[in-house]
Structures are given as C-alpha cells and as structure tokens.
Coordinates of C-alpha atoms and ligand atoms in Angstrom, one line a residue:
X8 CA 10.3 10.8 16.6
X9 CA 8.7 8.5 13.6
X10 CA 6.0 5.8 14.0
X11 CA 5.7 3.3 10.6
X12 CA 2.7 2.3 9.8
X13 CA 2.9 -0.6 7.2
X14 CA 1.1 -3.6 5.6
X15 CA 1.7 -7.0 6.7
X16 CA 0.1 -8.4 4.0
X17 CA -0.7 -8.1 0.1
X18 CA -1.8 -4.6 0.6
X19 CA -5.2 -3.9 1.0
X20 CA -5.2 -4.3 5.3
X21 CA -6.5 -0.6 5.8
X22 CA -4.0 1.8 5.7
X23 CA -5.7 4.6 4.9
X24 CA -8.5 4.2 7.3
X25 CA -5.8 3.8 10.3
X26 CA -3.6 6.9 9.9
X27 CA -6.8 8.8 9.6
X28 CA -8.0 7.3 12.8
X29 CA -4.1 7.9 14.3
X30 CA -3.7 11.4 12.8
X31 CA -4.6 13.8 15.5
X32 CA -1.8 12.4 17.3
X33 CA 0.9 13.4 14.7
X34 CA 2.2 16.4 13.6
X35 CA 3.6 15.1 9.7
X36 CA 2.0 12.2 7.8
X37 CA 4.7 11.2 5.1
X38 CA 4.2 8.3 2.5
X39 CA 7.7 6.9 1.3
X40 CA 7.2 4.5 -1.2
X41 CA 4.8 3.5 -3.9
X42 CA 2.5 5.7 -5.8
X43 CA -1.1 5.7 -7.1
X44 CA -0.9 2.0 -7.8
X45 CA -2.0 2.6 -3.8
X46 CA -6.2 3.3 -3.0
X47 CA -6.2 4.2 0.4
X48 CA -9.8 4.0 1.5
X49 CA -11.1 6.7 4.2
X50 CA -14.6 6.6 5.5
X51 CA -16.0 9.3 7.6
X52 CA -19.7 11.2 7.8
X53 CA -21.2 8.5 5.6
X54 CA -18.6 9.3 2.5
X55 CA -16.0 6.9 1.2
X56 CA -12.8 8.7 -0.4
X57 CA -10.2 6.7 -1.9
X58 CA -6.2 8.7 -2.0
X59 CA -3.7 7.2 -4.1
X60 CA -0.4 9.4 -3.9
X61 CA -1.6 11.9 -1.3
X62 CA -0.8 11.1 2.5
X63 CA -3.9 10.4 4.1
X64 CA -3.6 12.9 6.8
X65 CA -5.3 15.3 4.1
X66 CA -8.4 15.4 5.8
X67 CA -7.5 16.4 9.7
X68 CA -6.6 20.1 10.1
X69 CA -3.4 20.1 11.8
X70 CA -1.7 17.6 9.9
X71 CA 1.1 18.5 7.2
X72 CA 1.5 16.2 4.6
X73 CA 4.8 14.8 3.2
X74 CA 5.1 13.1 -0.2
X75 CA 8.9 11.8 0.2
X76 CA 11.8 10.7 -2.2
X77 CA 11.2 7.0 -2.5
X78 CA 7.4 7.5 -3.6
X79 CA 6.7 8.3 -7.7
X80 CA 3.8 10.3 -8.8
X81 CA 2.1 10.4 -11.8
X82 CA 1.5 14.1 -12.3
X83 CA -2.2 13.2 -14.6
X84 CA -3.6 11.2 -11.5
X85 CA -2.1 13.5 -8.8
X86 CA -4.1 16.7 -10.2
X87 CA -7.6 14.0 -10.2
X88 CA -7.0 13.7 -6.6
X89 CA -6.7 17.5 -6.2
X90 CA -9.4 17.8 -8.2
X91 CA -11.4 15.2 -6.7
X92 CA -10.3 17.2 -2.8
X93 CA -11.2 20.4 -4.1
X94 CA -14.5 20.6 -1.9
X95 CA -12.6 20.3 0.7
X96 CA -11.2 23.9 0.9
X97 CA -7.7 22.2 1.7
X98 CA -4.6 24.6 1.5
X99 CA -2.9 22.2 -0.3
X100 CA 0.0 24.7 -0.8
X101 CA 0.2 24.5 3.1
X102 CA -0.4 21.2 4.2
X103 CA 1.0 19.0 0.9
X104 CA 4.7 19.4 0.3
X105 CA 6.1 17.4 -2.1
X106 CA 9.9 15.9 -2.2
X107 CA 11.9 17.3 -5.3
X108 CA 13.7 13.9 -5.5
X109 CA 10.6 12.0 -5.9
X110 CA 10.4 11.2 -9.3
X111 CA 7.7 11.0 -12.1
X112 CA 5.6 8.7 -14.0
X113 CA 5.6 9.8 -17.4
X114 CA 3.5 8.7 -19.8
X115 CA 5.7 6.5 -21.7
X116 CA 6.1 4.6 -18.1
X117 CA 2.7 3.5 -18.3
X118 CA 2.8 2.4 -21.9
X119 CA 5.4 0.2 -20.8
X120 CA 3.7 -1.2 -18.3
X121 CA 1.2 -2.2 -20.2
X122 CA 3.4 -3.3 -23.1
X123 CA 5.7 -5.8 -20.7
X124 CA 2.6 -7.1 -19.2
X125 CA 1.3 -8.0 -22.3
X126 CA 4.3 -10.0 -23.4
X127 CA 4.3 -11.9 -20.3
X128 CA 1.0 -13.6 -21.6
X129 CA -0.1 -16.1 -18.7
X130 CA 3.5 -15.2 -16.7
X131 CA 2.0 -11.7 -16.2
X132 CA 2.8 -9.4 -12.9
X133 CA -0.8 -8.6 -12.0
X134 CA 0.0 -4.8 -12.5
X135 CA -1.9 -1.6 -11.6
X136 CA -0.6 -0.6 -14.8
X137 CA 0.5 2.6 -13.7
X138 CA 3.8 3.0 -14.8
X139 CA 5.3 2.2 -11.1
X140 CA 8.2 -0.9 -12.6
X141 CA 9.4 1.3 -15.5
X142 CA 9.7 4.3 -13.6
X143 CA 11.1 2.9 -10.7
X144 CA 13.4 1.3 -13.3
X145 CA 14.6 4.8 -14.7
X146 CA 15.4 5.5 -10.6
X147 CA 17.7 2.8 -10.2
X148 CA 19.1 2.8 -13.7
X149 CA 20.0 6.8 -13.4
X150 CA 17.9 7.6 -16.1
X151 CA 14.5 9.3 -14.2
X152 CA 13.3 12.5 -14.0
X153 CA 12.6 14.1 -10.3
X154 CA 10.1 16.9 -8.9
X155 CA 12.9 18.7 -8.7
X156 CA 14.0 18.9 -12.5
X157 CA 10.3 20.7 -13.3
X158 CA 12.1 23.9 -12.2
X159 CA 15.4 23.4 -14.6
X160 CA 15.0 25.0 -18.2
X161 CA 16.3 21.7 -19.8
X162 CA 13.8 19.6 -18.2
X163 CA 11.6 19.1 -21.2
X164 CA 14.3 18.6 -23.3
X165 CA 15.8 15.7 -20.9
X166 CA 12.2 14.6 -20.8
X167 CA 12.1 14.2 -24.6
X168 CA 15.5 12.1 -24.9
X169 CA 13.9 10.1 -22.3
X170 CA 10.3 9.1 -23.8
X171 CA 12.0 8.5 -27.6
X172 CA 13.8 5.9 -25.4
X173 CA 10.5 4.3 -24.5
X174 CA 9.1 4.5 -27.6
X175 CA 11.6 2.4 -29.2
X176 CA 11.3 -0.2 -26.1
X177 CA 7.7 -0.3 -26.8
X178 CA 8.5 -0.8 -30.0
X179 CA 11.2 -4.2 -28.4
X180 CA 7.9 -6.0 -27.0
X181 CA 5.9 -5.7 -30.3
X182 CA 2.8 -6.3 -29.0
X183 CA -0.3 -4.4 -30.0
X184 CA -0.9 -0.7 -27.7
X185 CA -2.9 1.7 -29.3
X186 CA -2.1 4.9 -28.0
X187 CA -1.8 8.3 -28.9
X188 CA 1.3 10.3 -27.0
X189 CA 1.0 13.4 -28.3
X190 CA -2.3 13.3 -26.5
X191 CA -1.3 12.0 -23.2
X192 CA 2.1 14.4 -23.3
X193 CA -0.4 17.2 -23.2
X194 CA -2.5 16.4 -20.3
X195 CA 1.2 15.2 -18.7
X196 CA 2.6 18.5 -19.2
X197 CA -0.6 20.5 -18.0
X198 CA -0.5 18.3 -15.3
X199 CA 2.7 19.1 -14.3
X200 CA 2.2 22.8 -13.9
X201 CA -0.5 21.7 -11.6
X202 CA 2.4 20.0 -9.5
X203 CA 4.4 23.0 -9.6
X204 CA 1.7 25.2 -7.8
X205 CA 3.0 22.9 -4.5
X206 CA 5.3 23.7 -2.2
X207 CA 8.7 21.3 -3.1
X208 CA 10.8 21.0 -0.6
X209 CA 13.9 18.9 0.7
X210 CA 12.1 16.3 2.2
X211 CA 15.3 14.8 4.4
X212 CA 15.7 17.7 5.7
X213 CA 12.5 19.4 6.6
X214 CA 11.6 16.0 8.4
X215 CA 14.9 16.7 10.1
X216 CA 14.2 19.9 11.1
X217 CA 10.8 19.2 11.9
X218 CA 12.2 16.1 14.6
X219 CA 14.7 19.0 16.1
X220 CA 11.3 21.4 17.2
X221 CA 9.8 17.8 18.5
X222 CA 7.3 17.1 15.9
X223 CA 5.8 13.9 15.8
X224 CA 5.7 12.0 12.6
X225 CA 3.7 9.1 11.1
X226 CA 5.4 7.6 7.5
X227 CA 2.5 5.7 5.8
X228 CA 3.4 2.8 4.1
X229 CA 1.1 1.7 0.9
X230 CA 0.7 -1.8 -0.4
X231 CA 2.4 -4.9 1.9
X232 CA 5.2 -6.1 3.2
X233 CA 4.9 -9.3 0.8
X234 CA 4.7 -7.1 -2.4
X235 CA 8.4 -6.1 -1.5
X236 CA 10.4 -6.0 -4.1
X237 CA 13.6 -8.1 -1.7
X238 CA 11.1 -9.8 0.9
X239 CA 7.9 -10.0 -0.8
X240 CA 6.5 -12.9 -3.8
X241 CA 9.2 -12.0 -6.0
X242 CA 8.5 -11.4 -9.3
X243 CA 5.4 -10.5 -8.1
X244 CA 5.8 -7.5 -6.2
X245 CA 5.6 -4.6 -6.5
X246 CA 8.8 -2.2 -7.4
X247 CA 9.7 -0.9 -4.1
X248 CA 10.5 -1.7 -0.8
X249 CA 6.9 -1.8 0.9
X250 CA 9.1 -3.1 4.7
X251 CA 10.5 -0.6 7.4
X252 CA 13.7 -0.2 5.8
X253 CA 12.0 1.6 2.6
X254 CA 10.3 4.5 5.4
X255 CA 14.4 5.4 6.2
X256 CA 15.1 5.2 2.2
X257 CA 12.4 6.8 1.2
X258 CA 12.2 9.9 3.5
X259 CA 15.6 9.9 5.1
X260 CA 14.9 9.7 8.9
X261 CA 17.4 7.9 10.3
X262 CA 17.0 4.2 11.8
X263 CA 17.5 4.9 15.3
X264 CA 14.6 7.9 15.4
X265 CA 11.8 5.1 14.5
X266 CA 9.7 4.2 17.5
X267 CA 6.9 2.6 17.0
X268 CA 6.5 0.0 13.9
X269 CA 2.9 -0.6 14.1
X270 CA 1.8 -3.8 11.6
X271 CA -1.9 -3.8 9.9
X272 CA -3.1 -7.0 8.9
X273 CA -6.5 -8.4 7.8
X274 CA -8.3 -11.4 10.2
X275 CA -8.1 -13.0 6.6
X276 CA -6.1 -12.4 3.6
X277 CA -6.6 -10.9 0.2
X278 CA -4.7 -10.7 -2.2
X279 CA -5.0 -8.9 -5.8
X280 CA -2.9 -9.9 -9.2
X281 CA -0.9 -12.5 -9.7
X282 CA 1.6 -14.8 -7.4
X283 CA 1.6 -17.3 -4.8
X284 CA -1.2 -17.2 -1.8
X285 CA -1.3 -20.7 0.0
X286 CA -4.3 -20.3 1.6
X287 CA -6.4 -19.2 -1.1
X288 CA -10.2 -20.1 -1.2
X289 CA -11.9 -20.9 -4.0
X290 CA -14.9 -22.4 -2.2
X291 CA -18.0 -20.9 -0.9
X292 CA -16.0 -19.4 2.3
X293 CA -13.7 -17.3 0.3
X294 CA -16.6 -15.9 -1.8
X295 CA -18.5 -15.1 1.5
X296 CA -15.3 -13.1 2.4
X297 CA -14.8 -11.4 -0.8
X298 CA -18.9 -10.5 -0.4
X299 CA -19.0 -9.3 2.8
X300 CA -15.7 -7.7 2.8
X301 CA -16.2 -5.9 -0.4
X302 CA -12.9 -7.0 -1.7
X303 CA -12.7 -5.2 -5.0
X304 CA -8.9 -3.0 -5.9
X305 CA -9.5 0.6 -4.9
X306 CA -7.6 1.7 -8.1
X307 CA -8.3 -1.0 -10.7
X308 CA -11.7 -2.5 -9.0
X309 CA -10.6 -5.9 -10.1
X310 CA -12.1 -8.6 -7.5
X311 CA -9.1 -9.6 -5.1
X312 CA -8.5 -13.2 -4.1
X313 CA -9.6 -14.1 -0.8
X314 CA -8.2 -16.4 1.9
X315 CA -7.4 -18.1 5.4
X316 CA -5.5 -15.9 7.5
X317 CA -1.4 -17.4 6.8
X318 CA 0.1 -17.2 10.3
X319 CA 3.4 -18.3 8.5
X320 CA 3.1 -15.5 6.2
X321 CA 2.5 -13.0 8.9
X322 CA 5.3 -14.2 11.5
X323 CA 7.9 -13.3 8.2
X324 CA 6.3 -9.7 7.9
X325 CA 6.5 -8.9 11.9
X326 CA 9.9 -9.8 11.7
X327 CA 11.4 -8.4 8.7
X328 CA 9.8 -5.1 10.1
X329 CA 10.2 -5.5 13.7
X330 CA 6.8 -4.5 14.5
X331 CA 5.8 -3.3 17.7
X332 CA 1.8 -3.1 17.8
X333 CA -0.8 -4.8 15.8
X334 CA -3.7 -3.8 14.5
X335 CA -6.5 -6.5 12.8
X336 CA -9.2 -5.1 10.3
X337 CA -11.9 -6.3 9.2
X338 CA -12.9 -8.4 11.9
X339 CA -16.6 -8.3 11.5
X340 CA -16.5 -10.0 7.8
X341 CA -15.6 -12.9 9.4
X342 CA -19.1 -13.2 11.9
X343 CA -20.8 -15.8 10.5
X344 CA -18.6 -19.0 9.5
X345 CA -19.2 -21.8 12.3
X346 CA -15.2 -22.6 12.5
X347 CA -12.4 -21.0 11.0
X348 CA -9.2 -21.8 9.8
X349 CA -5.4 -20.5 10.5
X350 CA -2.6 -21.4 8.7
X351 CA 0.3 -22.6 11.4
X352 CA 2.5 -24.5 9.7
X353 CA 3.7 -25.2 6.0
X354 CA 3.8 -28.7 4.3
X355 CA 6.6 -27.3 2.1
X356 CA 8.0 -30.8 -0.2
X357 CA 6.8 -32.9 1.9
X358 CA 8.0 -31.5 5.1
X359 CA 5.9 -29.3 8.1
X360 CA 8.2 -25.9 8.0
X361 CA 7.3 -22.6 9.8
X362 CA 9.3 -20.0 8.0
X363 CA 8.3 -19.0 4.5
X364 CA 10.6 -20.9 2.2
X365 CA 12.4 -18.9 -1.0
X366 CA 10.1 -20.9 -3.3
X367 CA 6.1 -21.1 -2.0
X368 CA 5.1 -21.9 -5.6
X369 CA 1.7 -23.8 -5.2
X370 CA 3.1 -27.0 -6.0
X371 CA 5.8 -27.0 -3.3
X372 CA 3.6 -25.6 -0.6
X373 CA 0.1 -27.3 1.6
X374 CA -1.0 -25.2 4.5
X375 CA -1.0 -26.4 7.7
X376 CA -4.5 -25.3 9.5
X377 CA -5.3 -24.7 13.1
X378 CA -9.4 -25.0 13.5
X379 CA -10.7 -22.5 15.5
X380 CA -14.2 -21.9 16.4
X381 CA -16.1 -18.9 14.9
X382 CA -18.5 -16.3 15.6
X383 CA -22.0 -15.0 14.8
X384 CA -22.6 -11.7 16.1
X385 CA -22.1 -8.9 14.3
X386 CA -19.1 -6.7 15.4
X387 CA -19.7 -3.7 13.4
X388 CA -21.9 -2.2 16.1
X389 CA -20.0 -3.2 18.9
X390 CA -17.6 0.1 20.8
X391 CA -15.9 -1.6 23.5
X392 CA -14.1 -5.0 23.7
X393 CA -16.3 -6.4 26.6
X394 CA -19.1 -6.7 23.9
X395 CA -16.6 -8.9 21.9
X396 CA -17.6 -12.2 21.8
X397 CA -15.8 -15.1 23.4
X398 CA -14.5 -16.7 20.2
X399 CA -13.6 -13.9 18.8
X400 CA -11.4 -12.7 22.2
X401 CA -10.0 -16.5 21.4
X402 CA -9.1 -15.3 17.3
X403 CA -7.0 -12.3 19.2
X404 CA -5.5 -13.8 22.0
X405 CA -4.4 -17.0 20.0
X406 CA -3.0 -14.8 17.4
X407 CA -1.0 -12.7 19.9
X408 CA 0.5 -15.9 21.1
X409 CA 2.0 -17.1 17.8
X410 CA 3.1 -13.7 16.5
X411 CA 4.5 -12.5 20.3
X412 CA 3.1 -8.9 19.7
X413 CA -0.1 -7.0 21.1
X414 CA -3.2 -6.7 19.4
X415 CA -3.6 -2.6 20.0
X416 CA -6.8 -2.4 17.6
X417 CA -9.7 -4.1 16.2
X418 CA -11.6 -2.6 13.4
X419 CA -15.2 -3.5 12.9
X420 CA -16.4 -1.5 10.0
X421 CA -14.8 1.0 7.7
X422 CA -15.8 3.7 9.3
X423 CA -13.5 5.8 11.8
X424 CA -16.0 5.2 14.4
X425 CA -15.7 1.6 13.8
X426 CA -12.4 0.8 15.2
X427 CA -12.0 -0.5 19.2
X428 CA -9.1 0.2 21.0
X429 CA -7.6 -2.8 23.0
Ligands
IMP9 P1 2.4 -2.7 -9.6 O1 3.1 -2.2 -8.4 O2 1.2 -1.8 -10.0 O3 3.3 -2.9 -10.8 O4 1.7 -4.1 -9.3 C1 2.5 -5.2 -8.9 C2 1.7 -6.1 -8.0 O5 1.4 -5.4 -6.8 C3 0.4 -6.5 -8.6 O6 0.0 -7.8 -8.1 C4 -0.6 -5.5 -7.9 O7 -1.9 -6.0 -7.9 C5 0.0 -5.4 -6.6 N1 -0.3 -4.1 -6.0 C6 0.3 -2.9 -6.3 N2 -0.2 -1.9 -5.5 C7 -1.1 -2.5 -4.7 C8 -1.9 -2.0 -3.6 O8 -1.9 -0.9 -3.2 N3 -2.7 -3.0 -3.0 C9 -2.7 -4.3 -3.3 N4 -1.9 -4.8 -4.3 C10 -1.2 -3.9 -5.0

C-alpha cells in the first residue's frame, strides 16, 4: 500500500513538516522526483533542519528511507546533508537506500544551469541553479549517468566524455562563468565515494517486495504540482513531474497500489522564481504574509512572492492528482487581516472562466475574488479545533465546498506539535 503526499501549489506548502508528523505510521518514506533544488523544513525540540535530497523520514527510528529512480542527486550536497545529520547517530547505511537508476548531478550540470539562465536575461526560469534541467536533460536524452554506473570500471571515463560535452555547450551560451572544474571534479569525485558507502539497491523492486510483507509506504513529493514540467507554468517549472503520476514513474509502484493521495496546500500562496501567479500581492497584505510566514527559499533564501489563496489554481492540482485528503498550513499567518480574499473565478480575455486556461500570462488573466471575513486570534497555540475561531471554521468549510475534499489537518506553527487534526 502507498500514500502520495504532494504539493498543490508552487512548492513550499510544508512537505517536510507533514511526513515527519505522518511517519510513525509508515514503514518506507520514498521521494521520487526532484532533488536538492527541494528544502524540506522540519521543526521539532526547538531546532529547525532543512533536507534537500534525503526523505524526511530520517529523523523517526523505524522508518527506512528510499531515494528512488526519478529523483537526481548531486553527490557534493548529498554528503552536506550527511554531514550536517551526523549528530544524529543515524545508520544511514540502514535506513537510507539509494536507487542505482537515480542519476547524478555533475558538476558541469550546474554550470549549465547557470550558463542558460544567464542567457535568458529578463526571460529567465527562476532556477535553484542546481543543475536539476541539464541533468534531467541527459535522462531523457540517454546521455546521464546513474547511481548505478559508480560501481562500473568505465564510469569515469563515460563521465569524462560527458562533461567535455558540457564544456563546449558552456562554451554555446558565451556568457561570462567563472569557474574552476578541476576544483569542483575533486570535491564531485570525493563526494561520490561518500555515496558509495550507501546501500544501492533496486528501488522497483525492494518497494515491491516490501508491499508483498505488507509494508506501508509514504512517497514524498518535493516542489508543487504547478512546477510540473506537463501540468505546471510551463516554462517555468521545474524539470520533472511534481503530480501523482511522477510517484509511479519515479519509484515504480504500480497505479492501482496508491491509496491515499493526500494534497498540502498553503491558506495563501507563495510562490518563488519566475512565472505567472494571478493573485500576487504587491501591497502591504502580501508583505505582512511574507513577514509573518517567513517566506524566504529553504535552499536559495531568496524572498518568495506572496499571494491570495487561487481557488482556480488549486481545483486544477486536486484534479490532476486525484487527491483524497487535504491538509492547509500555515493557517495562523493569516490571524490578523480584517477580511480576506479567495480567488473563485478567472477574468481570462475578458471572460469569467473556472478552469486554468493554457496561457495565464498576466495580461490575459484578472482574478475573480470571493471576500471572506478574517480572523484575529492567534492559532499557533491553539490544540484542538473547538478553539478555532468562527471565521476561520468559515476559511475551512467554504474551501471544502469548492474543492469537494476534506480538510484532514490544519497546521498552526512549524513545529510538529503545531498541527490539529480535523
Ligand atoms: P529548478 O527546478 O531549480 O530549475 O527551478 C525551476 C523553478 O522551480 C524555479 O522557479 C524555482 O524557484 C522553482 N523551484 C524548484 N524547486 C523548488 C522548491 O522546492 N520549492 C519552490 N520552488 C521551487
């Protein structure tokens, strides 16, 4: 049996905080797509950590931990986190187990990253910069290097033909990156023998065997389902598919073993980089929310864009990944405003539409609000819903009604204790 966890949104929604909270009830936590362009934030004893490519399952004792296929890791960042865990006393040999078909970020990936942003001047992506396009683009195009081919003689040699490659499309973008390789192949290369002190393992197949002897499973999605490479802003997105149909992809559990599909969303909506985002604030409101949420990029710390929670938005996501249960974070940044805004309905060329059109370019696209009446307690205290207050039991209950899907949890505060179950 597999549960999805996923983001509805730009990413961001609280993730990491979640499966931590839901982890004593699986026995595998898996991520399947993405890599450490993903900051999963978990909160617990008074001490924030941040994960990236690790599942973030890390912390509970029971729980093994599955990097799959579909995700690519970076083997320089991957040995930080380890690093950065090492207090921990984790058995990471036990408990992280790593897919040989994943592939890796090299070092050249992240050069070109950096290099096709920069041509893009004005038109750019918004990237982490971590290499996850050009390495992703190696996967599809044939040319990438897995987990796996670490433990063949050739690899380096494979690995060489490969970054001349990239140094000659660097060379295509002629713009100006300073960088020395020979520098960044040595902590790559030391890196990887870090990686190769894991267990690798067939991922498909342990999570098969693992469903056989009834384990219970939990595949973490990073980013959101609007940063999907087919559903999401395109071209801003990121480079894989962030929806449910990436967790069978990118782990290879079948379809009809997923059971729950559970959907985390904001009670606004942030978004980082560049791209579309009708209901983007530029006013006092939207600063307030960016304040009092702290909403700065776990990996890049860049200040994300804050908004009006888009209802429009939101219905897509829930139906492209048939999502079961909800769960709204960050409830408590919004105690405070007298009224608050939903967006409904689009004003998309001059007509009110409720779907999210191919093109929601900012010219084409007005938000349609519903004005709802706002709170001032503060939530982040509160343990049981019968302290909610009344406008806020309104927020949940009106939302419920548009998207047709229960509200399961409320999260007031990052930490684990902060999270109300409905
Ligand atoms: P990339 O995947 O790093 O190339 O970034 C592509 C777009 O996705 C950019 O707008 C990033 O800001 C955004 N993005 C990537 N990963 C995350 C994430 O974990 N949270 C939020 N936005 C992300």
């Amino acid at each position: 049996m597999v549960d999805l966890l996923l983001g509805l949104q730009w990413g961001d929604e609280g993730k990491g905080k979640i499966v931590d909270v839901l982890t004593k009830n699986y026995d595998i936590i898996a991520r399947f797509q993405g890599g450490p362009n993903a900051g999963h934030t978990l909160e617990f004893d008074g001490i924030k950590h941040v994960l990236h490519t690790i599942p973030s399952g890390i912390f509970h004792e029971n729980a093994v931990n599955v990097v799959g296929n579909g995700v690519v890791i970076d083997p320089v960042i991957f040995k930080k986190e380890l690093e950065n865990l090492s207090k921990f006393n984790i058995d990471f040999k036990k408990k992280l187990l790593i897919s040989r078909k994943a592939h890796l970020i090299l070092p050249t990936h992240r050069l070109l990253d950096a290099a096709s942003e920069a041509s893009k001047g004005k038109a750019k992506i918004g990237s982490t910069l971590k290499g996850i396009g050009p390495t992703y683009m190696d996967k599809t195009g044939r040319n990438g290097i897995r987990v796996g081919d670490t433990e063949l003689t050739d690899w380096k040699d494979r690995y060489r033909a490969l970054a001349n490659k990239h140094e000659a499309m660097i060379d295509f973008y002629n713009v100006d990156i300073q960088y020395d390789l020979k520098e960044l192949e040595t902590e790559f290369f030391k890196a990887v023998e870090t990686l190769k002190e894991l267990t690798f393992i067939d991922s498909e197949e342990y999570l098969y065997q693992a469903q056989k002897t009834g384990k219970s499973i939990l595949a973490e999605g990073a980013q959101g389902s609007l940063l999907d490479i087919d559903f999401g802003t395109y071209p801003y997105v990121t480079s894989s598919n962030t929806t449910a149909a990436g967790a069978c992809t990118g782990l290879g559990v079948a379809p009809n073993t997923i059971k729950e599909v559970i959907g985390i969303f904001k009670a606004y909506a942030t978004r980082v980089g560049s791209g579309p985002f009708p209901t983007e604030l530029f006013d006092e409101y939207g600063k307030t929310m960016g304040r009092v949420g702290n909403e700065f990029g776990a990996t890049t710390g860049r200040p994300r864009r804050c908004g009006w929670l888009d209802l429009v938005a939101l219905k897509y996501a829930v139906q492209v990944n048939g999502v079961t249960q909800l769960m709204m974070m960050k409830g408590d940044v919004l105690s405070g405003f007298d009224t608050l805004n939903v967006c409904t309905a689009y004003n998309y060329k001059g007509k009110t539409i409720t779907h999210l059109p191919y093109n929601i370019e900012e010219e084409n696209v007005t938000p349609i609000y519903t004005e709802m009446a706002g709170w001032k307690e503060d939530l982040t205290k509160m343990t049981t819903t019968s302290q909610f207050p009344k406008a806020l039991n309104d927020y949940i209950q009106f939302l419920e009604k548009e998207l047709e899907v229960p509200i399961k949890i409320v999260s007031v505060g990052p930490d684990r204790t902060q999270t109300i179950h409905r």
